[in-house]
mmCIF file of C-alpha atoms in Angstrom:
data_model
loop_
_atom_site.group_PDB
_atom_site.id
_atom_site.type_symbol
_atom_site.label_atom_id
_atom_site.label_comp_id
_atom_site.label_asym_id
_atom_site.label_seq_id
_atom_site.Cartn_x
_atom_site.Cartn_y
_atom_site.Cartn_z
ATOM 1 C CA UNK A 1 4.013 1.354 -1.381
ATOM 2 C CA UNK A 2 1.481 4.806 -1.095
ATOM 3 C CA UNK A 3 -2.306 3.803 -0.590
ATOM 4 C CA UNK A 4 -5.076 6.344 -0.114
ATOM 5 C CA UNK A 5 -8.410 5.760 1.709
ATOM 6 C CA UNK A 6 -11.141 8.350 2.519
ATOM 7 C CA UNK A 7 -11.625 8.976 6.529
ATOM 8 C CA UNK A 8 -14.402 10.528 8.414
ATOM 9 C CA UNK A 9 -12.955 13.335 10.427
ATOM 10 C CA UNK A 10 -15.131 14.283 13.850
ATOM 11 C CA UNK A 11 -14.643 17.003 15.985
ATOM 12 C CA UNK A 12 -15.454 16.102 19.369
ATOM 13 C CA UNK A 13 -13.262 17.212 22.411
ATOM 14 C CA UNK A 14 -10.242 16.821 19.994
ATOM 15 C CA UNK A 15 -10.404 14.971 16.717
ATOM 16 C CA UNK A 16 -11.184 11.504 15.700
ATOM 17 C CA UNK A 17 -10.823 9.865 12.609
ATOM 18 C CA UNK A 18 -12.507 6.443 11.055
ATOM 19 C CA UNK A 19 -12.483 4.662 7.902
ATOM 20 C CA UNK A 20 -15.486 3.593 6.092
ATOM 21 C CA UNK A 21 -13.851 1.130 4.197
ATOM 22 C CA UNK A 22 -10.991 -0.881 7.200
ATOM 23 C CA UNK A 23 -13.490 -2.192 10.022
ATOM 24 C CA UNK A 24 -12.203 -1.141 13.322
ATOM 25 C CA UNK A 25 -9.470 1.350 11.891
ATOM 26 C CA UNK A 26 -9.552 4.544 13.632
ATOM 27 C CA UNK A 27 -7.390 6.864 15.618
ATOM 28 C CA UNK A 28 -7.387 10.228 17.243
ATOM 29 C CA UNK A 29 -5.843 13.280 18.463
ATOM 30 C CA UNK A 30 -5.737 16.828 20.684
ATOM 31 C CA UNK A 31 -4.827 18.687 17.267
ATOM 32 C CA UNK A 32 -6.162 18.546 13.458
ATOM 33 C CA UNK A 33 -2.523 18.271 12.520
ATOM 34 C CA UNK A 34 -1.935 15.261 15.450
ATOM 35 C CA UNK A 35 -5.316 13.540 14.234
ATOM 36 C CA UNK A 36 -3.981 13.429 10.491
ATOM 37 C CA UNK A 37 -0.345 12.198 11.433
ATOM 38 C CA UNK A 38 -1.901 9.256 13.865
ATOM 39 C CA UNK A 39 -4.622 8.435 11.080
ATOM 40 C CA UNK A 40 -1.691 7.752 8.792
ATOM 41 C CA UNK A 41 0.323 5.303 11.383
ATOM 42 C CA UNK A 42 -3.060 3.553 12.076
ATOM 43 C CA UNK A 43 -3.799 3.295 8.041
ATOM 44 C CA UNK A 44 -0.299 2.067 7.653
ATOM 45 C CA UNK A 45 -0.173 -0.412 10.426
ATOM 46 C CA UNK A 46 -3.571 -1.748 9.563
ATOM 47 C CA UNK A 47 -2.516 -2.306 5.395
ATOM 48 C CA UNK A 48 0.497 -4.160 6.456
ATOM 49 C CA UNK A 49 -1.358 -6.209 8.915
ATOM 50 C CA UNK A 50 -3.271 -7.567 5.560
ATOM 51 C CA UNK A 51 0.031 -7.457 4.039
ATOM 52 C CA UNK A 52 1.532 -9.939 6.441
ATOM 53 C CA UNK A 53 -1.657 -12.194 6.679
ATOM 54 C CA UNK A 54 -1.887 -12.400 2.854
ATOM 55 C CA UNK A 55 -5.056 -10.713 2.555
ATOM 56 C CA UNK A 56 -6.334 -7.880 -0.010
ATOM 57 C CA UNK A 57 -6.671 -4.580 0.729
ATOM 58 C CA UNK A 58 -10.391 -3.805 0.172
ATOM 59 C CA UNK A 59 -11.285 -1.234 -2.305
ATOM 60 C CA UNK A 60 -11.273 2.509 -1.237
ATOM 61 C CA UNK A 61 -15.109 3.758 -1.787
ATOM 62 C CA UNK A 62 -15.007 7.285 -3.610
ATOM 63 C CA UNK A 63 -15.056 10.174 -1.401
ATOM 64 C CA UNK A 64 -18.140 11.495 -3.445
ATOM 65 C CA UNK A 65 -19.888 8.497 -2.185
ATOM 66 C CA UNK A 66 -19.688 9.062 2.005
ATOM 67 C CA UNK A 67 -22.046 11.386 3.236
ATOM 68 C CA UNK A 68 -20.721 12.198 6.921
ATOM 69 C CA UNK A 69 -23.035 12.223 10.359
ATOM 70 C CA UNK A 70 -23.623 16.050 11.642
ATOM 71 C CA UNK A 71 -20.708 18.392 11.144
ATOM 72 C CA UNK A 72 -17.995 15.861 10.240
ATOM 73 C CA UNK A 73 -15.618 16.327 7.351
ATOM 74 C CA UNK A 74 -14.576 13.388 5.062
ATOM 75 C CA UNK A 75 -10.727 13.497 3.483
ATOM 76 C CA UNK A 76 -8.482 11.604 1.944
ATOM 77 C CA UNK A 77 -6.088 10.115 4.116
ATOM 78 C CA UNK A 78 -2.716 8.801 2.339
ATOM 79 C CA UNK A 79 0.285 6.427 3.738
ATOM 80 C CA UNK A 80 3.261 4.701 3.104
ATOM 81 C CA UNK A 81 2.736 0.926 3.638
ATOM 82 C CA UNK A 82 6.152 -0.219 3.572
ATOM 83 C CA UNK A 83 7.194 2.037 6.318
ATOM 84 C CA UNK A 84 5.550 0.144 8.844
ATOM 85 C CA UNK A 85 6.842 -3.092 7.360
ATOM 86 C CA UNK A 86 8.643 -5.704 9.671
ATOM 87 C CA UNK A 87 11.990 -6.206 9.062
ATOM 88 C CA UNK A 88 11.898 -9.894 8.065
ATOM 89 C CA UNK A 89 16.032 -9.900 7.197
ATOM 90 C CA UNK A 90 16.864 -13.110 9.110
ATOM 91 C CA UNK A 91 19.625 -12.716 11.585
ATOM 92 C CA UNK A 92 21.873 -15.679 13.223
ATOM 93 C CA UNK A 93 21.751 -16.429 16.847
ATOM 94 C CA UNK A 94 23.420 -18.762 18.858
ATOM 95 C CA UNK A 95 21.434 -21.299 21.027
ATOM 96 C CA UNK A 96 22.499 -23.962 23.200
ATOM 97 C CA UNK A 97 20.229 -26.951 23.678
ATOM 98 C CA UNK A 98 21.144 -30.444 25.604
ATOM 99 C CA UNK A 99 23.032 -32.822 22.671
ATOM 100 C CA UNK A 100 20.091 -35.360 23.292
ATOM 101 C CA UNK A 101 17.685 -32.542 22.576
ATOM 102 C CA UNK A 102 19.423 -31.835 19.430
ATOM 103 C CA UNK A 103 19.969 -35.409 18.472
ATOM 104 C CA UNK A 104 16.707 -36.007 18.573
ATOM 105 C CA UNK A 105 15.400 -33.188 16.226
ATOM 106 C CA UNK A 106 18.134 -33.512 13.910
ATOM 107 C CA UNK A 107 16.410 -37.339 13.672
ATOM 108 C CA UNK A 108 13.249 -36.263 13.199
ATOM 109 C CA UNK A 109 14.310 -33.950 10.667
ATOM 110 C CA UNK A 110 12.601 -31.001 12.685
ATOM 111 C CA UNK A 111 13.626 -27.310 11.569
ATOM 112 C CA UNK A 112 15.033 -25.950 15.285
ATOM 113 C CA UNK A 113 14.738 -22.002 13.169
ATOM 114 C CA UNK A 114 11.284 -22.844 12.899
ATOM 115 C CA UNK A 115 10.307 -24.090 16.086
ATOM 116 C CA UNK A 116 12.400 -21.114 17.794
ATOM 117 C CA UNK A 117 10.355 -18.493 15.622
ATOM 118 C CA UNK A 118 7.002 -20.338 16.729
ATOM 119 C CA UNK A 119 7.816 -20.339 19.882
ATOM 120 C CA UNK A 120 8.989 -16.976 20.116
ATOM 121 C CA UNK A 121 5.704 -15.614 18.120
ATOM 122 C CA UNK A 122 3.294 -17.848 20.654
ATOM 123 C CA UNK A 123 5.802 -16.045 23.806
ATOM 124 C CA UNK A 124 5.023 -12.640 22.286
ATOM 125 C CA UNK A 125 1.888 -13.464 21.337
ATOM 126 C CA UNK A 126 1.993 -12.892 18.141
ATOM 127 C CA UNK A 127 0.330 -16.036 16.349
#
């Protein structure tokens, strides 16, 4: 899924980019080429985060309605959001539990897969 958003490109000891419609989404680089590449990645990661958290995309402002400060330039940046989608394919893993714990979980209709996923996410700070 290709998405396009306006960006303001600033030149100050290299370049940095901000997306007026996407609060907190910005990037930088030493060259213009590197900055645009980094901006595409920042845009893709920002948007896939919205997808994964079931939020809608903000409406992109028309480029003609954006007035940059000083010598900044306004341009469109595009990204392929699907490129940043996590691989959510399930994989089978073998785990070992004490029998009494497995029995107690089964008796209480607990999903061990869900508990393991939640625990790993919490440990990695992904919740």
